Amino acid sequence: MWVKKGVIYKPDGTLPHSLSHAQVPFAYKHEDFLRIYFSSRDKDGQSRPTFIDVDYDDPKKILYIHDKPILELGGPGEYDETGAMPSWFVNRPNGDIWLYYTGWNRTWNSYRLSMGLAVSTDGGISFKKMFVGPIMDRSIQNPLWAAQPSVLIDDDGTWRMWYISGHKCEYIHDYPEPYYRGQSATSKDGIRWEISDIPALDFDDFLHAVGRPSVFKEDGIYKMYYSYRHTRDYRTDRNQSYRLGYAESVDGTNWERKDNLVGIAKSDNPEDFDYQMIDYANFYQHNGKKYLLYNGNGFGAAGFAYAVWED
């Protein structure tokens, strides 16, 4: 069972690149402290990645708040011109860190998402795009867009990715709402990907959209935490909004949902930060303990919190 420990961080509005939101937190482990990357928004509502450093034993003890974004937006017409949202960080043998992220392009009535790759050569303080274009975009397998990957490298050198894939859009209350499911892909180099025809998390009567998956491997089993919601009234109706789910896979391609084992749910207290929704979880371990970072109300507007697993 996950035991909630409280909110770690919410922007106070004093930093120009981070006026609101601390969305899609990711735990990056340093020897003496935990670095938490997340997506924050400026006055125009455009997302950029940044980070804070916290104490391992008490993550609510903030050691450092970075004062600038780690990655700038793309130029005119590029896939990340109006937003860059971090998703996953991968250490490379030469000391570089690869950042898989979502590039945002606003359209006249909606948005388009693509998957980008950036690299850091200074220990994760700053990142530069590796390519002008995205490594994954809309395609036959991703009709609308592709975004928010979780990436692991298997022992045999195979790169594996699980991500969200936009498949259709419908007008609901005169607003275009996208439907997106979980998808998987494999690669030999982490750049060029072969997309599986088998959905990782498929649509059903309630699952109309999947939040950023967080995949790890334990005892030879792939395990995933994810968030999911309905498309109708999910911004205002807590019964339709994001909640967390859990799934397992033997081969990384065929997944079995076991949401009854997720061990964490929205709060029943209207005053709490995760009463309306709970979403965008990221799993990590430290010193034999299991932790979960996650967002609450407002898709990250309320900041992010953490929980500790207790048997």
PDB file of C-alpha atoms in Angstrom:
ATOM      1  CA  MET A   1       0.000   0.000   0.000  1.00  0.00           C
ATOM      2  CA  TRP A   2       1.246   3.473  -0.832  1.00  0.00           C
ATOM      3  CA  VAL A   3       1.310   5.839   2.152  1.00  0.00           C
ATOM      4  CA  LYS A   4       1.005   9.471   1.131  1.00  0.00           C
ATOM      5  CA  LYS A   5       3.624  11.776   2.660  1.00  0.00           C
ATOM      6  CA  GLY A   6       2.509  15.144   1.307  1.00  0.00           C
ATOM      7  CA  VAL A   7       3.322  17.787  -1.275  1.00  0.00           C
ATOM      8  CA  ILE A   8       7.001  18.331  -2.072  1.00  0.00           C
ATOM      9  CA  TYR A   9       6.886  21.388  -4.281  1.00  0.00           C
ATOM     10  CA  LYS A  10       4.637  23.914  -5.996  1.00  0.00           C
ATOM     11  CA  PRO A  11       6.034  26.996  -7.809  1.00  0.00           C
ATOM     12  CA  ASP A  12       5.542  30.235  -5.884  1.00  0.00           C
ATOM     13  CA  GLY A  13       5.290  32.352  -9.043  1.00  0.00           C
ATOM     14  CA  THR A  14       8.546  34.288  -8.606  1.00  0.00           C
ATOM     15  CA  LEU A  15      10.509  32.660 -11.467  1.00  0.00           C
ATOM     16  CA  PRO A  16       9.574  33.818 -15.001  1.00  0.00           C
ATOM     17  CA  HIS A  17       9.944  30.349 -16.522  1.00  0.00           C
ATOM     18  CA  SER A  18       8.080  28.729 -13.612  1.00  0.00           C
ATOM     19  CA  LEU A  19       5.062  30.812 -12.715  1.00  0.00           C
ATOM     20  CA  SER A  20       2.767  27.810 -12.358  1.00  0.00           C
ATOM     21  CA  HIS A  21       2.632  24.013 -12.553  1.00  0.00           C
ATOM     22  CA  ALA A  22       5.131  21.345 -11.542  1.00  0.00           C
ATOM     23  CA  GLN A  23       3.953  18.645 -13.918  1.00  0.00           C
ATOM     24  CA  VAL A  24       5.184  15.105 -14.808  1.00  0.00           C
ATOM     25  CA  PRO A  25       7.847  14.808 -12.055  1.00  0.00           C
ATOM     26  CA  PHE A  26      10.786  12.478 -12.693  1.00  0.00           C
ATOM     27  CA  ALA A  27      13.174  11.197 -10.008  1.00  0.00           C
ATOM     28  CA  TYR A  28      16.820  11.347 -11.101  1.00  0.00           C
ATOM     29  CA  LYS A  29      19.199   9.846  -8.559  1.00  0.00           C
ATOM     30  CA  HIS A  30      22.452  11.541  -7.549  1.00  0.00           C
ATOM     31  CA  GLU A  31      24.774  10.098  -4.928  1.00  0.00           C
ATOM     32  CA  ASP A  32      23.938  12.582  -2.181  1.00  0.00           C
ATOM     33  CA  PHE A  33      20.553  13.954  -3.191  1.00  0.00           C
ATOM     34  CA  LEU A  34      17.525  13.333  -5.375  1.00  0.00           C
ATOM     35  CA  ARG A  35      16.989  15.612  -8.352  1.00  0.00           C
ATOM     36  CA  ILE A  36      13.371  15.959  -9.453  1.00  0.00           C
ATOM     37  CA  TYR A  37      12.831  17.214 -12.977  1.00  0.00           C
ATOM     38  CA  PHE A  38       9.407  18.542 -13.925  1.00  0.00           C
ATOM     39  CA  SER A  39       7.557  20.737 -16.390  1.00  0.00           C
ATOM     40  CA  SER A  40       6.649  24.303 -15.462  1.00  0.00           C
ATOM     41  CA  ARG A  41       4.821  27.108 -17.271  1.00  0.00           C
ATOM     42  CA  ASP A  42       5.539  30.762 -18.057  1.00  0.00           C
ATOM     43  CA  LYS A  43       3.163  33.720 -18.458  1.00  0.00           C
ATOM     44  CA  ASP A  44       2.033  32.423 -21.843  1.00  0.00           C
ATOM     45  CA  GLY A  45       1.280  28.962 -20.484  1.00  0.00           C
ATOM     46  CA  GLN A  46       4.220  27.444 -22.369  1.00  0.00           C
ATOM     47  CA  SER A  47       5.933  24.487 -20.718  1.00  0.00           C
ATOM     48  CA  ARG A  48       9.669  24.143 -20.105  1.00  0.00           C
ATOM     49  CA  PRO A  49      11.592  21.566 -18.052  1.00  0.00           C
ATOM     50  CA  THR A  50      13.428  22.519 -14.869  1.00  0.00           C
ATOM     51  CA  PHE A  51      14.318  20.848 -11.552  1.00  0.00           C
ATOM     52  CA  ILE A  52      14.729  20.957  -7.792  1.00  0.00           C
ATOM     53  CA  ASP A  53      17.096  18.947  -5.560  1.00  0.00           C
ATOM     54  CA  VAL A  54      15.720  17.338  -2.401  1.00  0.00           C
ATOM     55  CA  ASP A  55      16.869  15.265   0.540  1.00  0.00           C
ATOM     56  CA  TYR A  56      16.559  11.487   0.054  1.00  0.00           C
ATOM     57  CA  ASP A  57      15.269  10.783   3.572  1.00  0.00           C
ATOM     58  CA  ASP A  58      12.868  13.735   3.595  1.00  0.00           C
ATOM     59  CA  PRO A  59      11.959  14.755   0.021  1.00  0.00           C
ATOM     60  CA  LYS A  60       9.953  17.685   1.369  1.00  0.00           C
ATOM     61  CA  LYS A  61      13.297  19.187   2.429  1.00  0.00           C
ATOM     62  CA  ILE A  62      14.261  21.189  -0.674  1.00  0.00           C
ATOM     63  CA  LEU A  63      18.006  21.727  -1.065  1.00  0.00           C
ATOM     64  CA  TYR A  64      18.037  23.722  -4.298  1.00  0.00           C
ATOM     65  CA  ILE A  65      15.593  25.260  -6.796  1.00  0.00           C
ATOM     66  CA  HIS A  66      16.977  25.766 -10.302  1.00  0.00           C
ATOM     67  CA  ASP A  67      16.438  29.312 -11.559  1.00  0.00           C
ATOM     68  CA  LYS A  68      16.126  28.658 -15.288  1.00  0.00           C
ATOM     69  CA  PRO A  69      14.817  26.057 -17.721  1.00  0.00           C
ATOM     70  CA  ILE A  70      17.173  23.219 -18.677  1.00  0.00           C
ATOM     71  CA  LEU A  71      15.991  23.243 -22.298  1.00  0.00           C
ATOM     72  CA  GLU A  72      14.774  26.101 -24.446  1.00  0.00           C
ATOM     73  CA  LEU A  73      11.921  25.946 -26.927  1.00  0.00           C
ATOM     74  CA  GLY A  74      12.401  25.263 -30.614  1.00  0.00           C
ATOM     75  CA  GLY A  75      12.479  27.865 -33.366  1.00  0.00           C
ATOM     76  CA  PRO A  76       9.607  28.964 -35.626  1.00  0.00           C
ATOM     77  CA  GLY A  77       7.816  26.013 -37.169  1.00  0.00           C
ATOM     78  CA  GLU A  78       9.708  23.399 -35.139  1.00  0.00           C
ATOM     79  CA  TYR A  79       7.878  20.643 -33.266  1.00  0.00           C
ATOM     80  CA  ASP A  80       8.663  22.163 -29.837  1.00  0.00           C
ATOM     81  CA  GLU A  81       8.013  25.789 -30.713  1.00  0.00           C
ATOM     82  CA  THR A  82       5.322  26.319 -28.049  1.00  0.00           C
ATOM     83  CA  GLY A  83       6.321  23.909 -25.295  1.00  0.00           C
ATOM     84  CA  ALA A  84       8.804  21.290 -24.091  1.00  0.00           C
ATOM     85  CA  MET A  85       7.717  18.825 -21.401  1.00  0.00           C
ATOM     86  CA  PRO A  86      10.243  16.341 -19.912  1.00  0.00           C
ATOM     87  CA  SER A  87       9.357  12.666 -19.761  1.00  0.00           C
ATOM     88  CA  TRP A  88      12.358  10.370 -19.217  1.00  0.00           C
ATOM     89  CA  PHE A  89      16.108  10.602 -18.539  1.00  0.00           C
ATOM     90  CA  VAL A  90      18.601   7.902 -19.583  1.00  0.00           C
ATOM     91  CA  ASN A  91      22.241   7.713 -18.481  1.00  0.00           C
ATOM     92  CA  ARG A  92      24.749   6.914 -21.232  1.00  0.00           C
ATOM     93  CA  PRO A  93      28.126   5.119 -20.819  1.00  0.00           C
ATOM     94  CA  ASN A  94      30.128   8.254 -21.702  1.00  0.00           C
ATOM     95  CA  GLY A  95      28.493  10.283 -18.925  1.00  0.00           C
ATOM     96  CA  ASP A  96      25.959  12.045 -21.137  1.00  0.00           C
ATOM     97  CA  ILE A  97      22.302  12.128 -20.130  1.00  0.00           C
ATOM     98  CA  TRP A  98      19.603  11.739 -22.754  1.00  0.00           C
ATOM     99  CA  LEU A  99      16.300  13.491 -22.212  1.00  0.00           C
ATOM    100  CA  TYR A 100      13.206  12.188 -23.970  1.00  0.00           C
ATOM    101  CA  TYR A 101      10.622  14.941 -24.015  1.00  0.00           C
ATOM    102  CA  THR A 102       7.367  16.086 -25.558  1.00  0.00           C
ATOM    103  CA  GLY A 103       7.366  19.005 -27.959  1.00  0.00           C
ATOM    104  CA  TRP A 104       4.186  21.089 -28.161  1.00  0.00           C
ATOM    105  CA  ASN A 105       2.768  22.802 -31.217  1.00  0.00           C
ATOM    106  CA  ARG A 106      -0.394  24.757 -30.643  1.00  0.00           C
ATOM    107  CA  THR A 107      -2.899  24.714 -33.488  1.00  0.00           C
ATOM    108  CA  TRP A 108      -5.839  27.008 -34.150  1.00  0.00           C
ATOM    109  CA  ASN A 109      -8.217  24.843 -32.111  1.00  0.00           C
ATOM    110  CA  SER A 110      -6.086  22.196 -30.374  1.00  0.00           C
ATOM    111  CA  TYR A 111      -2.457  21.048 -30.141  1.00  0.00           C
ATOM    112  CA  ARG A 112      -0.013  18.601 -31.696  1.00  0.00           C
ATOM    113  CA  LEU A 113       2.570  16.632 -29.727  1.00  0.00           C
ATOM    114  CA  SER A 114       5.825  15.081 -30.947  1.00  0.00           C
ATOM    115  CA  MET A 115       8.651  13.263 -29.220  1.00  0.00           C
ATOM    116  CA  GLY A 116      12.056  14.917 -28.974  1.00  0.00           C
ATOM    117  CA  LEU A 117      15.518  13.916 -27.781  1.00  0.00           C
ATOM    118  CA  ALA A 118      18.049  16.195 -26.076  1.00  0.00           C
ATOM    119  CA  VAL A 119      21.436  15.572 -24.480  1.00  0.00           C
ATOM    120  CA  SER A 120      23.283  16.957 -21.462  1.00  0.00           C
ATOM    121  CA  THR A 121      27.068  16.954 -21.164  1.00  0.00           C
ATOM    122  CA  ASP A 122      27.169  18.858 -17.856  1.00  0.00           C
ATOM    123  CA  GLY A 123      25.467  16.402 -15.523  1.00  0.00           C
ATOM    124  CA  GLY A 124      21.892  17.391 -16.273  1.00  0.00           C
ATOM    125  CA  ILE A 125      22.098  21.144 -15.671  1.00  0.00           C
ATOM    126  CA  SER A 126      21.378  22.004 -19.307  1.00  0.00           C
ATOM    127  CA  PHE A 127      20.296  20.089 -22.408  1.00  0.00           C
ATOM    128  CA  LYS A 128      20.533  20.652 -26.147  1.00  0.00           C
ATOM    129  CA  LYS A 129      18.363  19.129 -28.846  1.00  0.00           C
ATOM    130  CA  MET A 130      20.086  16.302 -30.662  1.00  0.00           C
ATOM    131  CA  PHE A 131      18.040  16.855 -33.820  1.00  0.00           C
ATOM    132  CA  VAL A 132      16.008  19.700 -35.260  1.00  0.00           C
ATOM    133  CA  GLY A 133      13.144  17.295 -35.922  1.00  0.00           C
ATOM    134  CA  PRO A 134      11.339  14.834 -33.617  1.00  0.00           C
ATOM    135  CA  ILE A 135      12.330  11.180 -33.186  1.00  0.00           C
ATOM    136  CA  MET A 136       8.646  10.185 -33.270  1.00  0.00           C
ATOM    137  CA  ASP A 137       5.647  12.051 -34.630  1.00  0.00           C
ATOM    138  CA  ARG A 138       2.211  11.436 -36.114  1.00  0.00           C
ATOM    139  CA  SER A 139       2.275   8.460 -38.433  1.00  0.00           C
ATOM    140  CA  ILE A 140       0.272   5.449 -39.532  1.00  0.00           C
ATOM    141  CA  GLN A 141       0.562   4.054 -35.995  1.00  0.00           C
ATOM    142  CA  ASN A 142       0.149   7.466 -34.299  1.00  0.00           C
ATOM    143  CA  PRO A 143      -2.651   9.205 -36.239  1.00  0.00           C
ATOM    144  CA  LEU A 144      -2.689  12.395 -34.133  1.00  0.00           C
ATOM    145  CA  TRP A 145       0.575  12.494 -32.190  1.00  0.00           C
ATOM    146  CA  ALA A 146       3.130  10.632 -30.016  1.00  0.00           C
ATOM    147  CA  ALA A 147       4.373  11.799 -26.609  1.00  0.00           C
ATOM    148  CA  GLN A 148       5.583  11.230 -23.029  1.00  0.00           C
ATOM    149  CA  PRO A 149       7.771   8.123 -23.367  1.00  0.00           C
ATOM    150  CA  SER A 150       9.150   5.877 -20.655  1.00  0.00           C
ATOM    151  CA  VAL A 151      12.442   4.282 -21.795  1.00  0.00           C
ATOM    152  CA  LEU A 152      14.449   1.282 -20.544  1.00  0.00           C
ATOM    153  CA  ILE A 153      17.452  -0.604 -21.956  1.00  0.00           C
ATOM    154  CA  ASP A 154      17.235  -4.379 -21.531  1.00  0.00           C
ATOM    155  CA  ASP A 155      20.229  -6.541 -20.645  1.00  0.00           C
ATOM    156  CA  ASP A 156      20.542  -7.653 -24.288  1.00  0.00           C
ATOM    157  CA  GLY A 157      20.901  -4.020 -25.416  1.00  0.00           C
ATOM    158  CA  THR A 158      17.364  -3.645 -26.745  1.00  0.00           C
ATOM    159  CA  TRP A 159      15.845  -0.231 -26.087  1.00  0.00           C
ATOM    160  CA  ARG A 160      12.181  -0.324 -25.050  1.00  0.00           C
ATOM    161  CA  MET A 161       9.724   2.518 -25.002  1.00  0.00           C
ATOM    162  CA  TRP A 162       6.179   2.936 -23.723  1.00  0.00           C
ATOM    163  CA  TYR A 163       4.386   6.136 -24.667  1.00  0.00           C
ATOM    164  CA  ILE A 164       1.014   7.750 -25.317  1.00  0.00           C
ATOM    165  CA  SER A 165      -0.358   7.692 -28.855  1.00  0.00           C
ATOM    166  CA  GLY A 166      -3.110  10.035 -30.058  1.00  0.00           C
ATOM    167  CA  HIS A 167      -5.675   8.189 -32.155  1.00  0.00           C
ATOM    168  CA  LYS A 168      -8.706  10.408 -32.664  1.00  0.00           C
ATOM    169  CA  CYS A 169     -10.319  13.665 -31.607  1.00  0.00           C
ATOM    170  CA  GLU A 170     -13.998  14.424 -30.955  1.00  0.00           C
ATOM    171  CA  TYR A 171     -15.820  17.646 -30.165  1.00  0.00           C
ATOM    172  CA  ILE A 172     -17.265  17.487 -26.651  1.00  0.00           C
ATOM    173  CA  HIS A 173     -19.056  20.589 -25.370  1.00  0.00           C
ATOM    174  CA  ASP A 174     -17.774  22.304 -28.549  1.00  0.00           C
ATOM    175  CA  TYR A 175     -14.149  21.584 -27.607  1.00  0.00           C
ATOM    176  CA  PRO A 176     -11.887  19.104 -29.431  1.00  0.00           C
ATOM    177  CA  GLU A 177     -10.916  16.333 -27.009  1.00  0.00           C
ATOM    178  CA  PRO A 178      -8.219  13.823 -28.063  1.00  0.00           C
ATOM    179  CA  TYR A 179      -8.290  10.105 -27.316  1.00  0.00           C
ATOM    180  CA  TYR A 180      -4.881   8.565 -26.615  1.00  0.00           C
ATOM    181  CA  ARG A 181      -3.812   5.103 -25.531  1.00  0.00           C
ATOM    182  CA  GLY A 182      -0.622   3.381 -24.411  1.00  0.00           C
ATOM    183  CA  GLN A 183       1.733   2.124 -27.111  1.00  0.00           C
ATOM    184  CA  SER A 184       5.124   0.395 -27.107  1.00  0.00           C
ATOM    185  CA  ALA A 185       8.172   0.385 -29.392  1.00  0.00           C
ATOM    186  CA  THR A 186      11.692  -1.079 -29.576  1.00  0.00           C
ATOM    187  CA  SER A 187      14.983   0.276 -30.887  1.00  0.00           C
ATOM    188  CA  LYS A 188      18.623  -0.661 -31.393  1.00  0.00           C
ATOM    189  CA  ASP A 189      19.978   2.836 -30.739  1.00  0.00           C
ATOM    190  CA  GLY A 190      17.321   4.773 -28.795  1.00  0.00           C
ATOM    191  CA  ILE A 191      16.691   7.034 -31.782  1.00  0.00           C
ATOM    192  CA  ARG A 192      14.986   5.008 -34.529  1.00  0.00           C
ATOM    193  CA  TRP A 193      11.977   3.101 -33.211  1.00  0.00           C
ATOM    194  CA  GLU A 194       9.868   0.167 -34.381  1.00  0.00           C
ATOM    195  CA  ILE A 195       6.312   0.578 -33.117  1.00  0.00           C
ATOM    196  CA  SER A 196       4.365  -2.485 -32.006  1.00  0.00           C
ATOM    197  CA  ASP A 197       0.926  -3.122 -33.500  1.00  0.00           C
ATOM    198  CA  ILE A 198      -0.233  -4.381 -30.091  1.00  0.00           C
ATOM    199  CA  PRO A 199      -1.511  -1.597 -27.786  1.00  0.00           C
ATOM    200  CA  ALA A 200       0.129  -1.532 -24.374  1.00  0.00           C
ATOM    201  CA  LEU A 201      -3.009  -0.006 -22.847  1.00  0.00           C
ATOM    202  CA  ASP A 202      -6.052  -0.047 -25.097  1.00  0.00           C
ATOM    203  CA  PHE A 203      -9.227   2.008 -24.995  1.00  0.00           C
ATOM    204  CA  ASP A 204     -12.255   0.812 -23.042  1.00  0.00           C
ATOM    205  CA  ASP A 205     -15.501   2.351 -21.748  1.00  0.00           C
ATOM    206  CA  PHE A 206     -13.602   4.615 -19.347  1.00  0.00           C
ATOM    207  CA  LEU A 207      -9.975   4.668 -20.489  1.00  0.00           C
ATOM    208  CA  HIS A 208     -10.046   7.373 -23.149  1.00  0.00           C
ATOM    209  CA  ALA A 209      -6.670   8.924 -22.325  1.00  0.00           C
ATOM    210  CA  VAL A 210      -3.487   7.673 -20.644  1.00  0.00           C
ATOM    211  CA  GLY A 211      -1.035   9.850 -18.749  1.00  0.00           C
ATOM    212  CA  ARG A 212       2.744   9.432 -18.908  1.00  0.00           C
ATOM    213  CA  PRO A 213       3.624   5.771 -18.132  1.00  0.00           C
ATOM    214  CA  SER A 214       6.355   4.933 -15.620  1.00  0.00           C
ATOM    215  CA  VAL A 215       7.865   1.509 -16.357  1.00  0.00           C
ATOM    216  CA  PHE A 216      10.443  -0.446 -14.389  1.00  0.00           C
ATOM    217  CA  LYS A 217      11.558  -4.071 -14.301  1.00  0.00           C
ATOM    218  CA  GLU A 218      11.379  -6.149 -11.138  1.00  0.00           C
ATOM    219  CA  ASP A 219      11.944  -9.897 -10.744  1.00  0.00           C
ATOM    220  CA  GLY A 220      11.955 -10.292 -14.529  1.00  0.00           C
ATOM    221  CA  ILE A 221       8.541  -8.621 -14.885  1.00  0.00           C
ATOM    222  CA  TYR A 222       7.858  -5.274 -16.538  1.00  0.00           C
ATOM    223  CA  LYS A 223       5.696  -3.151 -14.262  1.00  0.00           C
ATOM    224  CA  MET A 224       3.941   0.103 -15.093  1.00  0.00           C
ATOM    225  CA  TYR A 225       2.256   2.898 -13.192  1.00  0.00           C
ATOM    226  CA  TYR A 226       0.120   5.188 -15.336  1.00  0.00           C
ATOM    227  CA  SER A 227      -2.843   7.554 -15.089  1.00  0.00           C
ATOM    228  CA  TYR A 228      -6.051   7.322 -17.074  1.00  0.00           C
ATOM    229  CA  ARG A 229      -9.312   9.223 -17.480  1.00  0.00           C
ATOM    230  CA  HIS A 230     -12.502   9.710 -19.462  1.00  0.00           C
ATOM    231  CA  THR A 231     -12.822  12.441 -22.116  1.00  0.00           C
ATOM    232  CA  ARG A 232     -16.107  13.967 -20.898  1.00  0.00           C
ATOM    233  CA  ASP A 233     -16.054  16.560 -18.096  1.00  0.00           C
ATOM    234  CA  TYR A 234     -12.725  15.297 -16.726  1.00  0.00           C
ATOM    235  CA  ARG A 235     -11.601  18.828 -15.854  1.00  0.00           C
ATOM    236  CA  THR A 236     -14.570  19.437 -13.548  1.00  0.00           C
ATOM    237  CA  ASP A 237     -15.960  16.037 -12.510  1.00  0.00           C
ATOM    238  CA  ARG A 238     -13.648  14.056 -10.223  1.00  0.00           C
ATOM    239  CA  ASN A 239     -15.449  10.850 -11.191  1.00  0.00           C
ATOM    240  CA  GLN A 240     -14.275  11.361 -14.785  1.00  0.00           C
ATOM    241  CA  SER A 241     -10.795  12.698 -14.055  1.00  0.00           C
ATOM    242  CA  TYR A 242      -7.373  11.107 -13.832  1.00  0.00           C
ATOM    243  CA  ARG A 243      -6.712   8.269 -11.418  1.00  0.00           C
ATOM    244  CA  LEU A 244      -3.680   5.979 -11.183  1.00  0.00           C
ATOM    245  CA  GLY A 245      -3.483   2.474 -12.622  1.00  0.00           C
ATOM    246  CA  TYR A 246      -1.029  -0.417 -12.573  1.00  0.00           C
ATOM    247  CA  ALA A 247      -0.161  -3.100 -15.144  1.00  0.00           C
ATOM    248  CA  GLU A 248       2.336  -5.930 -15.639  1.00  0.00           C
ATOM    249  CA  SER A 249       3.941  -7.590 -18.661  1.00  0.00           C
ATOM    250  CA  VAL A 250       6.189 -10.594 -19.187  1.00  0.00           C
ATOM    251  CA  ASP A 251       7.532  -9.459 -22.563  1.00  0.00           C
ATOM    252  CA  GLY A 252       7.061  -5.673 -22.447  1.00  0.00           C
ATOM    253  CA  THR A 253       4.566  -5.788 -25.318  1.00  0.00           C
ATOM    254  CA  ASN A 254       1.504  -7.594 -23.991  1.00  0.00           C
ATOM    255  CA  TRP A 255       0.246  -5.940 -20.817  1.00  0.00           C
ATOM    256  CA  GLU A 256      -2.294  -7.041 -18.218  1.00  0.00           C
ATOM    257  CA  ARG A 257      -4.003  -4.276 -16.281  1.00  0.00           C
ATOM    258  CA  LYS A 258      -4.105  -4.893 -12.537  1.00  0.00           C
ATOM    259  CA  ASP A 259      -5.527  -1.592 -11.351  1.00  0.00           C
ATOM    260  CA  ASN A 260      -6.735  -3.198  -8.127  1.00  0.00           C
ATOM    261  CA  LEU A 261      -3.067  -3.486  -7.099  1.00  0.00           C
ATOM    262  CA  VAL A 262      -2.183   0.177  -7.647  1.00  0.00           C
ATOM    263  CA  GLY A 263      -2.383   0.878  -3.904  1.00  0.00           C
ATOM    264  CA  ILE A 264      -3.176   4.592  -4.112  1.00  0.00           C
ATOM    265  CA  ALA A 265      -6.240   6.698  -4.966  1.00  0.00           C
ATOM    266  CA  LYS A 266      -7.586  10.218  -5.007  1.00  0.00           C
ATOM    267  CA  SER A 267      -8.214  11.767  -1.609  1.00  0.00           C
ATOM    268  CA  ASP A 268     -11.771  11.915  -0.267  1.00  0.00           C
ATOM    269  CA  ASN A 269     -11.068  15.252   1.419  1.00  0.00           C
ATOM    270  CA  PRO A 270     -12.112  18.195  -0.814  1.00  0.00           C
ATOM    271  CA  GLU A 271      -9.347  20.293   0.749  1.00  0.00           C
ATOM    272  CA  ASP A 272      -6.549  17.988  -0.370  1.00  0.00           C
ATOM    273  CA  PHE A 273      -4.268  18.583  -3.322  1.00  0.00           C
ATOM    274  CA  ASP A 274      -5.306  15.293  -4.977  1.00  0.00           C
ATOM    275  CA  TYR A 275      -9.073  15.372  -4.408  1.00  0.00           C
ATOM    276  CA  GLN A 276     -10.006  16.220  -8.010  1.00  0.00           C
ATOM    277  CA  MET A 277      -7.394  14.033  -9.698  1.00  0.00           C
ATOM    278  CA  ILE A 278      -4.195  12.036  -9.184  1.00  0.00           C
ATOM    279  CA  ASP A 279      -1.884  11.645 -12.169  1.00  0.00           C
ATOM    280  CA  TYR A 280       1.547  11.464 -13.862  1.00  0.00           C
ATOM    281  CA  ALA A 281       3.198   9.094 -11.377  1.00  0.00           C
ATOM    282  CA  ASN A 282       6.908   8.240 -11.422  1.00  0.00           C
ATOM    283  CA  PHE A 283       8.256   5.212  -9.544  1.00  0.00           C
ATOM    284  CA  TYR A 284      11.752   5.026  -8.033  1.00  0.00           C
ATOM    285  CA  GLN A 285      13.642   3.103  -5.353  1.00  0.00           C
ATOM    286  CA  HIS A 286      16.293   4.158  -2.835  1.00  0.00           C
ATOM    287  CA  ASN A 287      17.974   2.210  -0.031  1.00  0.00           C
ATOM    288  CA  GLY A 288      15.517  -0.651  -0.315  1.00  0.00           C
ATOM    289  CA  LYS A 289      12.430   1.581  -0.181  1.00  0.00           C
ATOM    290  CA  LYS A 290       9.926   2.208  -2.949  1.00  0.00           C
ATOM    291  CA  TYR A 291       8.684   5.712  -3.719  1.00  0.00           C
ATOM    292  CA  LEU A 292       6.098   7.282  -5.990  1.00  0.00           C
ATOM    293  CA  LEU A 293       6.102  10.886  -7.188  1.00  0.00           C
ATOM    294  CA  TYR A 294       2.763  12.106  -8.517  1.00  0.00           C
ATOM    295  CA  ASN A 295       0.692  15.147  -9.445  1.00  0.00           C
ATOM    296  CA  GLY A 296      -2.720  16.101  -8.135  1.00  0.00           C
ATOM    297  CA  ASN A 297      -5.324  18.707  -9.012  1.00  0.00           C
ATOM    298  CA  GLY A 298      -5.065  20.863 -12.099  1.00  0.00           C
ATOM    299  CA  PHE A 299      -2.725  18.575 -14.078  1.00  0.00           C
ATOM    300  CA  GLY A 300       0.224  19.714 -11.983  1.00  0.00           C
ATOM    301  CA  ALA A 301      -1.011  23.174 -11.003  1.00  0.00           C
ATOM    302  CA  ALA A 302      -1.187  21.993  -7.388  1.00  0.00           C
ATOM    303  CA  GLY A 303       2.409  20.766  -7.481  1.00  0.00           C
ATOM    304  CA  PHE A 304       3.693  17.250  -6.883  1.00  0.00           C
ATOM    305  CA  ALA A 305       3.753  14.955  -3.849  1.00  0.00           C
ATOM    306  CA  TYR A 306       5.302  11.643  -2.869  1.00  0.00           C
ATOM    307  CA  ALA A 307       4.261   8.377  -1.291  1.00  0.00           C
ATOM    308  CA  VAL A 308       6.199   5.486   0.273  1.00  0.00           C
ATOM    309  CA  TRP A 309       5.324   1.808  -0.162  1.00  0.00           C
ATOM    310  CA  GLU A 310       4.545  -0.075   3.020  1.00  0.00           C
ATOM    311  CA  ASP A 311       3.636  -3.780   3.026  1.00  0.00           C
TER     312      ASP A 311
END
